[in-house]
Short mmCIF file of C-alpha atoms in Angstrom, two decimals:
data_model
loop_
_atom_site.label_atom_id
_atom_site.label_comp_id
_atom_site.label_asym_id
_atom_site.label_seq_id
_atom_site.Cartn_x
_atom_site.Cartn_y
_atom_site.Cartn_z
CA UNK A 8 17.32 7.13 -17.54
CA UNK A 9 18.46 4.85 -14.70
CA UNK A 10 19.95 7.10 -12.04
CA UNK A 11 21.26 4.24 -9.96
CA UNK A 12 20.54 0.59 -9.39
CA UNK A 13 21.70 -2.44 -7.44
CA UNK A 14 20.36 -5.94 -6.94
CA UNK A 15 17.29 -4.65 -5.05
CA UNK A 16 16.79 -0.95 -5.95
CA UNK A 17 16.47 0.94 -9.21
CA UNK A 18 15.75 4.66 -9.44
CA UNK A 19 14.78 6.33 -12.70
CA UNK A 20 15.12 10.05 -13.26
CA UNK A 21 11.91 10.49 -15.21
CA UNK A 22 8.18 11.11 -15.44
CA UNK A 23 6.00 8.47 -13.73
CA UNK A 24 3.22 9.04 -16.25
CA UNK A 25 5.27 6.87 -18.62
CA UNK A 26 7.00 4.06 -16.75
CA UNK A 27 8.07 2.26 -19.93
CA UNK A 28 10.76 0.33 -18.04
CA UNK A 29 8.10 -1.60 -16.11
CA UNK A 30 6.04 -4.34 -17.79
CA UNK A 31 2.32 -4.77 -17.26
CA UNK A 32 1.21 -6.45 -14.01
CA UNK A 33 4.69 -6.49 -12.50
CA UNK A 34 4.37 -4.42 -9.29
CA UNK A 35 2.98 -5.94 -6.09
CA UNK A 36 2.75 -2.80 -3.94
CA UNK A 37 2.90 0.99 -4.40
CA UNK A 38 3.73 3.32 -1.52
CA UNK A 39 4.06 6.98 -2.39
CA UNK A 40 3.44 10.58 -1.40
CA UNK A 41 2.85 12.83 -4.42
CA UNK A 42 3.06 16.62 -4.35
CA UNK A 43 -0.03 17.96 -2.64
CA UNK A 44 -2.18 20.55 -4.34
CA UNK A 45 -1.38 24.21 -3.70
CA UNK A 46 1.90 23.82 -1.82
CA UNK A 47 4.87 25.42 -3.52
CA UNK A 48 7.08 25.12 -6.55
CA UNK A 49 9.76 22.50 -6.03
CA UNK A 50 13.19 23.62 -7.18
CA UNK A 51 14.74 21.50 -9.85
CA UNK A 52 11.47 20.10 -11.16
CA UNK A 53 10.63 20.93 -14.79
CA UNK A 54 7.24 22.11 -15.96
CA UNK A 55 5.35 19.29 -17.68
CA UNK A 56 2.92 19.51 -20.58
CA UNK A 57 -0.54 18.13 -19.84
CA UNK A 58 -2.66 17.69 -22.94
CA UNK A 59 -1.92 17.48 -26.65
CA UNK A 60 1.79 16.79 -27.12
CA UNK A 61 1.46 17.01 -30.94
CA UNK A 62 0.47 20.67 -30.93
CA UNK A 63 3.07 23.34 -31.63
CA UNK A 64 1.68 25.22 -28.60
CA UNK A 65 1.47 28.95 -28.18
CA UNK A 66 1.69 29.54 -24.45
CA UNK A 67 -0.14 32.42 -22.85
CA UNK A 68 0.93 34.50 -19.86
CA UNK A 69 1.60 32.53 -16.68
CA UNK A 70 -0.66 33.27 -13.72
CA UNK A 71 0.78 33.80 -10.27
CA UNK A 72 -0.30 32.63 -6.83
CA UNK A 73 1.03 32.92 -3.31
CA UNK A 74 1.85 29.42 -2.09
CA UNK A 75 3.66 27.69 0.75
CA UNK A 76 1.28 28.88 3.46
CA UNK A 77 -2.47 28.51 3.30
CA UNK A 78 -5.23 29.66 5.61
CA UNK A 79 -3.22 31.70 8.04
CA UNK A 80 -0.20 29.55 8.74
CA UNK A 81 -0.46 25.94 7.70
CA UNK A 82 2.30 24.43 5.62
CA UNK A 83 0.62 22.01 3.26
CA UNK A 84 2.60 18.77 3.15
CA UNK A 85 3.96 17.07 0.10
CA UNK A 86 6.55 14.60 -1.15
CA UNK A 87 6.54 12.74 2.12
CA UNK A 88 5.32 15.19 4.76
CA UNK A 89 4.90 18.80 5.74
CA UNK A 90 7.15 21.36 4.13
CA UNK A 91 9.73 22.73 6.53
CA UNK A 92 11.74 25.04 4.32
CA UNK A 93 14.27 27.44 5.75
CA UNK A 94 13.24 30.27 3.44
CA UNK A 95 10.23 32.58 3.52
CA UNK A 96 6.93 31.02 4.50
CA UNK A 97 5.24 32.06 1.27
CA UNK A 98 6.31 32.70 -2.28
CA UNK A 99 4.85 33.78 -5.57
CA UNK A 100 4.70 30.74 -7.82
CA UNK A 101 3.51 30.19 -11.36
CA UNK A 102 0.18 28.51 -11.97
CA UNK A 103 1.42 27.53 -15.41
CA UNK A 104 0.49 28.51 -18.93
CA UNK A 105 -2.35 27.47 -21.20
CA UNK A 106 -1.89 26.88 -24.91
CA UNK A 107 -4.08 29.19 -26.96
CA UNK A 108 -4.31 26.58 -29.73
CA UNK A 109 -5.26 23.33 -27.99
CA UNK A 110 -5.89 24.28 -24.36
CA UNK A 111 -3.01 22.19 -23.01
CA UNK A 112 -1.45 23.28 -19.72
CA UNK A 113 2.26 23.58 -18.95
CA UNK A 114 3.18 23.58 -15.28
CA UNK A 115 4.28 21.63 -12.26
CA UNK A 116 2.13 18.85 -10.81
CA UNK A 117 0.58 20.21 -7.62
CA UNK A 118 0.38 23.82 -8.82
CA UNK A 119 -2.63 23.48 -11.07
CA UNK A 120 -4.94 26.53 -11.06
CA UNK A 121 -7.88 24.45 -9.80
CA UNK A 122 -8.40 21.30 -7.72
CA UNK A 123 -10.25 19.76 -10.68
CA UNK A 124 -7.12 19.96 -12.84
CA UNK A 125 -5.07 18.44 -10.04
CA UNK A 126 -7.51 15.52 -9.83
CA UNK A 127 -7.35 14.98 -13.60
CA UNK A 128 -3.57 14.91 -13.53
CA UNK A 129 -3.56 12.57 -10.53
CA UNK A 130 -5.67 10.12 -12.53
CA UNK A 131 -3.03 10.14 -15.27
CA UNK A 132 -0.50 8.80 -12.78
CA UNK A 133 -2.98 6.33 -11.31
CA UNK A 134 -3.82 4.93 -14.74
CA UNK A 135 -0.16 4.22 -15.46
CA UNK A 136 0.17 2.70 -12.00
CA UNK A 137 -2.83 0.49 -12.71
CA UNK A 138 -1.08 -0.78 -15.85
CA UNK A 139 2.03 -1.92 -13.98
CA UNK A 140 0.22 -3.09 -10.82
CA UNK A 141 -0.54 -6.77 -10.44
CA UNK A 142 -4.25 -7.73 -10.15
CA UNK A 143 -3.53 -8.69 -6.52
CA UNK A 144 -1.51 -5.55 -5.82
CA UNK A 145 -2.23 -2.66 -3.45
CA UNK A 146 -1.60 1.11 -3.68
CA UNK A 147 -1.03 3.34 -0.63
CA UNK A 148 -1.44 7.00 -1.65
CA UNK A 149 -0.33 9.39 1.12
CA UNK A 150 -1.96 12.78 0.57
CA UNK A 151 -2.70 15.86 2.63
CA UNK A 152 -5.43 18.46 2.33
CA UNK A 153 -5.25 22.21 1.82
CA UNK A 154 -7.32 25.33 2.26
CA UNK A 155 -8.50 27.54 -0.54
CA UNK A 156 -6.90 30.95 -0.78
CA UNK A 157 -7.99 34.11 -2.57
CA UNK A 158 -6.05 32.89 -5.64
CA UNK A 159 -4.99 36.43 -6.41
CA UNK A 160 -7.08 39.59 -6.12
CA UNK A 161 -10.52 38.16 -5.33
CA UNK A 162 -12.75 38.51 -2.33
CA UNK A 163 -15.66 36.58 -0.82
CA UNK A 164 -18.80 38.70 -0.51
CA UNK A 165 -20.90 36.27 1.53
CA UNK A 166 -24.38 34.87 0.87
CA UNK A 167 -26.57 36.17 -1.89
CA UNK A 168 -30.38 36.13 -2.06
CA UNK A 169 -30.31 32.55 -3.38
CA UNK A 170 -28.46 31.27 -0.32
CA UNK A 171 -25.14 30.61 -2.06
CA UNK A 172 -21.79 32.28 -1.73
CA UNK A 173 -20.52 34.88 -4.17
CA UNK A 174 -16.97 35.62 -5.17
CA UNK A 175 -16.20 39.11 -6.34
CA UNK A 176 -13.59 38.92 -9.06
CA UNK A 177 -11.06 41.74 -9.16
CA UNK A 178 -8.34 40.28 -11.33
CA UNK A 179 -7.55 36.57 -11.36
CA UNK A 180 -8.97 33.14 -10.57
CA UNK A 181 -12.28 32.42 -8.88
CA UNK A 182 -13.50 28.94 -7.99
CA UNK A 183 -17.24 28.39 -8.51
CA UNK A 184 -17.67 26.43 -5.25
CA UNK A 185 -14.70 26.89 -2.93
CA UNK A 186 -14.62 30.09 -0.90
CA UNK A 187 -11.48 31.50 0.68
CA UNK A 188 -10.67 29.53 3.85
CA UNK A 189 -12.67 26.53 2.59
CA UNK A 190 -11.08 23.13 3.21
CA UNK A 191 -10.63 21.74 -0.29
CA UNK A 192 -11.18 18.06 0.64
CA UNK A 193 -8.54 17.03 -1.90
CA UNK A 194 -7.99 13.47 -0.51
CA UNK A 195 -11.69 12.71 -0.79
CA UNK A 196 -11.94 14.21 -4.26
CA UNK A 197 -9.02 11.99 -5.33
CA UNK A 198 -10.63 8.94 -3.72
CA UNK A 199 -13.99 9.51 -5.44
CA UNK A 200 -12.34 10.21 -8.81
CA UNK A 201 -10.24 7.04 -8.49
CA UNK A 202 -13.34 5.06 -7.57
CA UNK A 203 -15.19 6.39 -10.62
CA UNK A 204 -12.14 5.49 -12.72
CA UNK A 205 -12.35 1.83 -11.68
CA UNK A 206 -10.30 1.58 -8.50
CA UNK A 207 -11.53 -0.05 -5.32
CA UNK A 208 -11.18 2.32 -2.35
CA UNK A 209 -10.57 -0.22 0.41
CA UNK A 210 -9.65 2.10 3.26
CA UNK A 211 -8.96 5.70 4.18
CA UNK A 212 -6.15 5.49 6.73
CA UNK A 213 -5.41 8.38 9.06
CA UNK A 214 -1.77 9.23 9.70
CA UNK A 215 -1.90 10.96 13.08
CA UNK A 216 1.13 13.14 13.82
CA UNK A 217 2.12 13.81 17.43
CA UNK A 218 4.45 16.56 16.17
CA UNK A 219 2.33 18.58 13.72
CA UNK A 220 3.46 21.85 12.22
CA UNK A 221 2.46 24.79 14.47
CA UNK A 222 -0.25 27.06 13.12
CA UNK A 223 -1.27 30.61 13.94
CA UNK A 224 -4.97 30.09 13.23
CA UNK A 225 -7.47 30.91 15.98
CA UNK A 226 -10.76 29.81 14.41
CA UNK A 227 -10.22 26.06 13.80
CA UNK A 228 -8.24 23.14 15.23
CA UNK A 229 -4.59 22.67 14.31
CA UNK A 230 -4.18 20.10 11.55
CA UNK A 231 -2.32 17.05 12.89
CA UNK A 232 -3.11 14.33 10.37
CA UNK A 233 -2.84 13.30 6.75
CA UNK A 234 -4.56 10.58 4.75
CA UNK A 235 -3.38 7.35 3.16
CA UNK A 236 -5.76 6.08 0.49
CA UNK A 237 -5.65 2.30 0.14
CA UNK A 238 -6.57 1.47 -3.46
CA UNK A 239 -6.75 -1.86 -5.31
CA UNK A 240 -7.45 -2.77 -8.93
CA UNK A 241 -9.34 -5.95 -7.96
CA UNK A 242 -11.83 -6.96 -5.30
CA UNK A 243 -9.45 -9.75 -4.22
CA UNK A 244 -5.83 -8.88 -3.49
CA UNK A 245 -2.88 -9.97 -1.36
CA UNK A 246 -3.11 -8.95 2.30
CA UNK A 247 -1.09 -10.39 5.19
CA UNK A 248 -2.91 -9.36 8.35
CA UNK A 249 -0.61 -11.51 10.49
CA UNK A 250 2.43 -9.46 9.47
CA UNK A 251 0.98 -6.19 10.73
CA UNK A 252 -0.89 -7.14 13.87
CA UNK A 253 -0.70 -4.49 16.58
CA UNK A 254 0.34 -5.22 20.18
CA UNK A 255 -2.49 -5.69 22.63
CA UNK A 256 -3.05 -2.52 24.60
CA UNK A 257 -2.05 -2.59 28.28
CA UNK A 258 -5.58 -1.67 29.30
CA UNK A 259 -6.94 -4.64 27.32
CA UNK A 260 -4.62 -7.01 29.14
CA UNK A 261 -5.48 -5.46 32.48
CA UNK A 262 -9.18 -5.66 31.74
CA UNK A 263 -8.78 -9.35 30.97
CA UNK A 264 -7.75 -10.01 34.56
CA UNK A 265 -11.18 -9.12 35.86
CA UNK A 266 -14.48 -10.96 35.56
CA UNK A 267 -17.29 -9.59 33.45
CA UNK A 268 -19.61 -7.46 35.55
CA UNK A 269 -23.09 -8.68 34.83
CA UNK A 270 -26.45 -7.91 36.37
CA UNK A 271 -28.28 -10.90 37.79
CA UNK A 272 -31.34 -11.81 35.76
CA UNK A 273 -33.22 -15.01 35.09
CA UNK A 274 -31.03 -15.61 32.02
CA UNK A 275 -27.69 -14.39 33.41
CA UNK A 276 -25.42 -15.62 36.12
CA UNK A 277 -22.97 -13.34 37.89
CA UNK A 278 -19.36 -14.53 37.71
CA UNK A 279 -17.42 -14.69 40.98
CA UNK A 280 -14.10 -15.99 42.26
CA UNK A 281 -12.28 -15.91 38.93
CA UNK A 282 -8.62 -16.94 38.81
CA UNK A 283 -7.63 -13.61 37.30
CA UNK A 284 -3.92 -14.30 36.79
CA UNK A 285 -4.56 -17.53 34.89
CA UNK A 286 -7.44 -16.15 32.88
CA UNK A 287 -5.84 -12.78 32.12
CA UNK A 288 -2.98 -14.36 30.18
CA UNK A 289 -5.32 -16.02 27.71
CA UNK A 290 -8.10 -13.44 27.34
CA UNK A 291 -6.53 -11.53 24.43
CA UNK A 292 -4.98 -13.24 21.39
CA UNK A 293 -1.26 -13.67 21.84
CA UNK A 294 -0.58 -12.59 18.24
CA UNK A 295 -2.05 -9.15 18.91
CA UNK A 296 -5.02 -7.29 17.49
CA UNK A 297 -5.88 -6.54 13.88
CA UNK A 298 -4.30 -3.46 12.30
CA UNK A 299 -6.33 -0.29 12.92
CA UNK A 300 -7.02 2.49 10.42
CA UNK A 301 -5.33 5.21 12.52
CA UNK A 302 -1.53 5.11 12.50
CA UNK A 303 0.34 7.40 14.85
CA UNK A 304 3.99 8.30 14.42
CA UNK A 305 5.90 11.57 14.01
CA UNK A 306 7.36 13.02 10.86
CA UNK A 307 11.09 12.50 10.34
CA UNK A 308 13.21 15.53 9.50
CA UNK A 309 15.84 14.89 6.87
CA UNK A 310 18.73 17.38 7.08
CA UNK A 311 19.61 17.17 3.39
CA UNK A 312 16.12 18.16 2.19
CA UNK A 313 13.81 21.11 2.85
CA UNK A 314 10.89 18.94 3.84
CA UNK A 315 10.02 16.34 6.47
CA UNK A 316 10.13 12.88 4.91
CA UNK A 317 7.50 10.45 6.01
CA UNK A 318 8.74 8.10 8.74
CA UNK A 319 10.07 4.68 7.80
CA UNK A 320 7.29 3.10 9.84
CA UNK A 321 4.70 4.23 7.28
CA UNK A 322 6.04 2.34 4.23
CA UNK A 323 7.10 -0.52 6.51
CA UNK A 324 3.49 -1.24 7.52
CA UNK A 325 2.28 -0.93 3.93
CA UNK A 326 4.96 -3.18 2.48
CA UNK A 327 4.58 -5.86 5.15
CA UNK A 328 0.82 -5.96 4.67
CA UNK A 329 0.78 -6.00 0.86
CA UNK A 330 3.83 -8.14 0.03
CA UNK A 331 4.86 -11.53 1.48
CA UNK A 332 8.14 -11.75 3.33
CA UNK A 333 8.61 -15.18 1.71
CA UNK A 334 8.59 -13.60 -1.75
CA UNK A 335 6.76 -14.43 -4.96
CA UNK A 336 7.06 -16.88 -7.83
CA UNK A 337 10.04 -15.96 -10.00
CA UNK A 338 8.15 -17.14 -13.10
CA UNK A 339 4.59 -15.77 -12.84
CA UNK A 340 5.01 -13.30 -9.96
CA UNK A 341 2.20 -14.64 -7.79
CA UNK A 342 2.88 -14.04 -4.10
CA UNK A 343 3.47 -16.87 -1.69
CA UNK A 344 0.91 -17.07 1.07
CA UNK A 345 1.23 -17.58 4.79
CA UNK A 346 -0.15 -20.87 6.12
CA UNK A 347 -2.04 -20.00 9.28
CA UNK A 348 -3.66 -22.32 11.77
CA UNK A 349 -6.75 -20.70 13.24
CA UNK A 350 -8.54 -22.02 16.28
CA UNK A 351 -11.74 -20.50 17.51
CA UNK A 352 -11.91 -20.47 21.31
CA UNK A 353 -15.65 -20.73 21.90
CA UNK A 354 -17.95 -20.97 24.87
CA UNK A 355 -18.09 -24.79 25.14
CA UNK A 356 -14.29 -24.88 25.52
CA UNK A 357 -14.27 -22.36 28.36
CA UNK A 358 -15.09 -22.96 31.99
CA UNK A 359 -17.90 -20.87 33.43
CA UNK A 360 -15.43 -19.07 35.64
CA UNK A 361 -13.44 -17.85 32.62
CA UNK A 362 -14.01 -14.12 31.95
CA UNK A 363 -14.39 -14.95 28.24
CA UNK A 364 -17.47 -17.03 29.03
CA UNK A 365 -20.90 -15.64 28.19
CA UNK A 366 -24.14 -17.67 28.39
CA UNK A 367 -26.04 -18.31 25.16
CA UNK A 368 -28.87 -16.04 26.23
CA UNK A 369 -26.58 -13.06 26.76
CA UNK A 370 -28.15 -10.08 25.02
CA UNK A 371 -25.38 -7.77 23.93
CA UNK A 372 -22.49 -7.16 21.54
CA UNK A 373 -21.55 -10.84 21.31
CA UNK A 374 -25.01 -12.24 20.69
CA UNK A 375 -24.53 -13.02 17.01
CA UNK A 376 -20.95 -14.36 17.03
CA UNK A 377 -21.01 -17.72 15.20
CA UNK A 378 -24.77 -17.74 15.72
CA UNK A 379 -24.26 -18.15 19.44
CA UNK A 380 -23.94 -15.89 22.40
CA UNK A 381 -20.32 -16.75 23.16
CA UNK A 382 -17.54 -14.24 23.68
CA UNK A 383 -14.81 -16.36 22.20
CA UNK A 384 -11.90 -15.28 20.06
CA UNK A 385 -9.54 -16.74 17.44
CA UNK A 386 -5.98 -17.84 18.14
CA UNK A 387 -3.64 -17.90 15.12
CA UNK A 388 -0.35 -19.66 14.53
CA UNK A 389 1.88 -19.41 11.44
CA UNK A 390 2.87 -22.85 10.14
CA UNK A 391 4.93 -21.75 7.14
CA UNK A 392 4.59 -20.45 3.58
CA UNK A 393 3.32 -21.97 0.35
CA UNK A 394 3.07 -20.89 -3.33
CA UNK A 395 -0.24 -19.80 -4.82
CA UNK A 396 0.66 -21.08 -8.29
CA UNK A 397 1.75 -24.38 -9.84
CA UNK A 398 4.87 -23.10 -11.60
CA UNK A 399 7.24 -24.98 -9.28
CA UNK A 400 9.73 -22.14 -9.73
CA UNK A 401 12.14 -20.46 -7.33
CA UNK A 402 11.06 -17.61 -5.08
CA UNK A 403 11.99 -13.99 -5.78
CA UNK A 404 11.44 -10.77 -3.80
CA UNK A 405 8.22 -8.88 -4.53
CA UNK A 406 8.48 -5.54 -6.34
CA UNK A 407 7.56 -2.26 -4.59
CA UNK A 408 7.09 0.98 -6.55
CA UNK A 409 7.32 4.63 -5.53
CA UNK A 410 6.45 6.88 -8.53
CA UNK A 411 7.36 10.02 -6.52
CA UNK A 412 10.52 8.72 -4.88
CA UNK A 413 11.75 11.97 -3.35
CA UNK A 414 14.63 11.17 -1.01
CA UNK A 415 14.00 7.44 -1.34
CA UNK A 416 12.33 6.46 1.96
CA UNK A 417 10.06 3.82 0.41
CA UNK A 418 12.90 2.39 -1.68
CA UNK A 419 15.20 2.06 1.28
CA UNK A 420 12.57 0.47 3.55
CA UNK A 421 11.63 -2.03 0.83
CA UNK A 422 15.27 -3.02 0.45
CA UNK A 423 15.70 -3.33 4.21
CA UNK A 424 12.70 -5.69 4.28
CA UNK A 425 14.18 -7.86 1.53
CA UNK A 426 11.92 -6.66 -1.28
CA UNK A 427 12.90 -5.23 -4.65
CA UNK A 428 12.09 -1.58 -5.23
CA UNK A 429 11.83 0.78 -8.17
CA UNK A 430 11.34 4.52 -8.04
CA UNK A 431 10.73 7.44 -10.40
CA UNK A 432 11.79 10.97 -9.61
CA UNK A 433 11.81 14.04 -11.88
CA UNK A 434 14.36 16.00 -9.87
CA UNK A 435 18.02 15.10 -10.31
CA UNK A 436 18.67 16.77 -6.95
CA UNK A 437 16.31 14.39 -5.17
CA UNK A 438 17.78 11.45 -7.08
CA UNK A 439 21.20 12.35 -5.69
CA UNK A 440 19.71 12.61 -2.20
CA UNK A 441 18.17 9.17 -2.58
CA UNK A 442 21.44 7.69 -3.82
CA UNK A 443 23.45 9.17 -0.96
CA UNK A 444 20.83 8.17 1.58
CA UNK A 445 20.89 4.59 0.32
CA UNK A 446 24.66 4.51 0.71
CA UNK A 447 24.54 5.93 4.23
CA UNK A 448 21.84 3.56 5.41
CA UNK A 449 23.62 0.57 3.88
CA UNK A 450 26.76 1.51 5.83
CA UNK A 451 24.75 1.70 9.07
CA UNK A 452 23.41 -1.82 8.61
CA UNK A 453 26.61 -3.39 7.30
CA UNK A 454 28.56 -5.45 9.87
#
């Protein structure tokens, strides 16, 4: 059902495995943070059935696992960041039930008994997302890793005579590969499974957190990052690099004020007496540098929820890069494209005293640029926007999807940027949080 909607946002209280309200090829960008594997049971979320829905199901006894803390103190993030609950740091949660008739599993996504089941269930969501995603659309899948626990009363006995580890089973679950304290590599397992399922894995972005959760471990570094998988359903997709350029670093600008230090050889000429103030202003592109694959910003606590939502900067970068600010065609949905004038500043255009100048015979990092040995760069200038179709129709805002909407961060940021947004959320409690948050933020921005 539609929990709430306005002219730019709609939120459905439902299962994102079946987004029947969305037509095929209608979504331009997906930004989401699903529940991570092995975290905790979220209150208010129902158990889902994974498997044969036509069976009458006879459910066996539910297995239990201690969750919430893994590997001696780390809170495994989920639904937008690291869990920061005010209750106990660990809890006994159900690993679900299996049907004795068809083998179906009933449980909460993220609490599967094995990583393999979690990957299979993740692909179910990704397949439905692929249906609604435009061929030129992009998915940003924020996911954290976790460490394997004893999964009940088991113990690791070390290496056997064949050089492999052995798990001594004393009651419950044993993984054939992962030992206790093993890093599960969940983000990479998801990426490989998605790749095998037909997705393009275009980038693995690192979200670096300057305020990570404290950990009591003494035999490994403290975890201070999560991953954002950038997935596409086509080799060619919409990407606006101009919208997400990063500011030039102060050290880059300072370095531009000084001449290149070169050794004198028969093929090289030392540069002297450079007008550093004049040259320094033009050494780095004024528009800034290309977006890097490491993004650093802190988590944002949200007082109404027992978790740290991901910061607004995260979906802001994703949405700006994967959807045009000018909008899309209201008839066919194709995005408008930025018209950019690009001018390559090459060696012949630069005086020999310019620190960007390098002789053709320079043997180094710039030797193969444009087939020459210049150290030029490209200046860009936005001229305007143009359609990529011939519909001659009006423009409309692009559509952004969050299939695990949580407290609505992605939806709100999309609306703030002038895009349309749609979200799915199983928990009515989180739907109410998202509704109230949207109201509060709208009041802050209203004149």
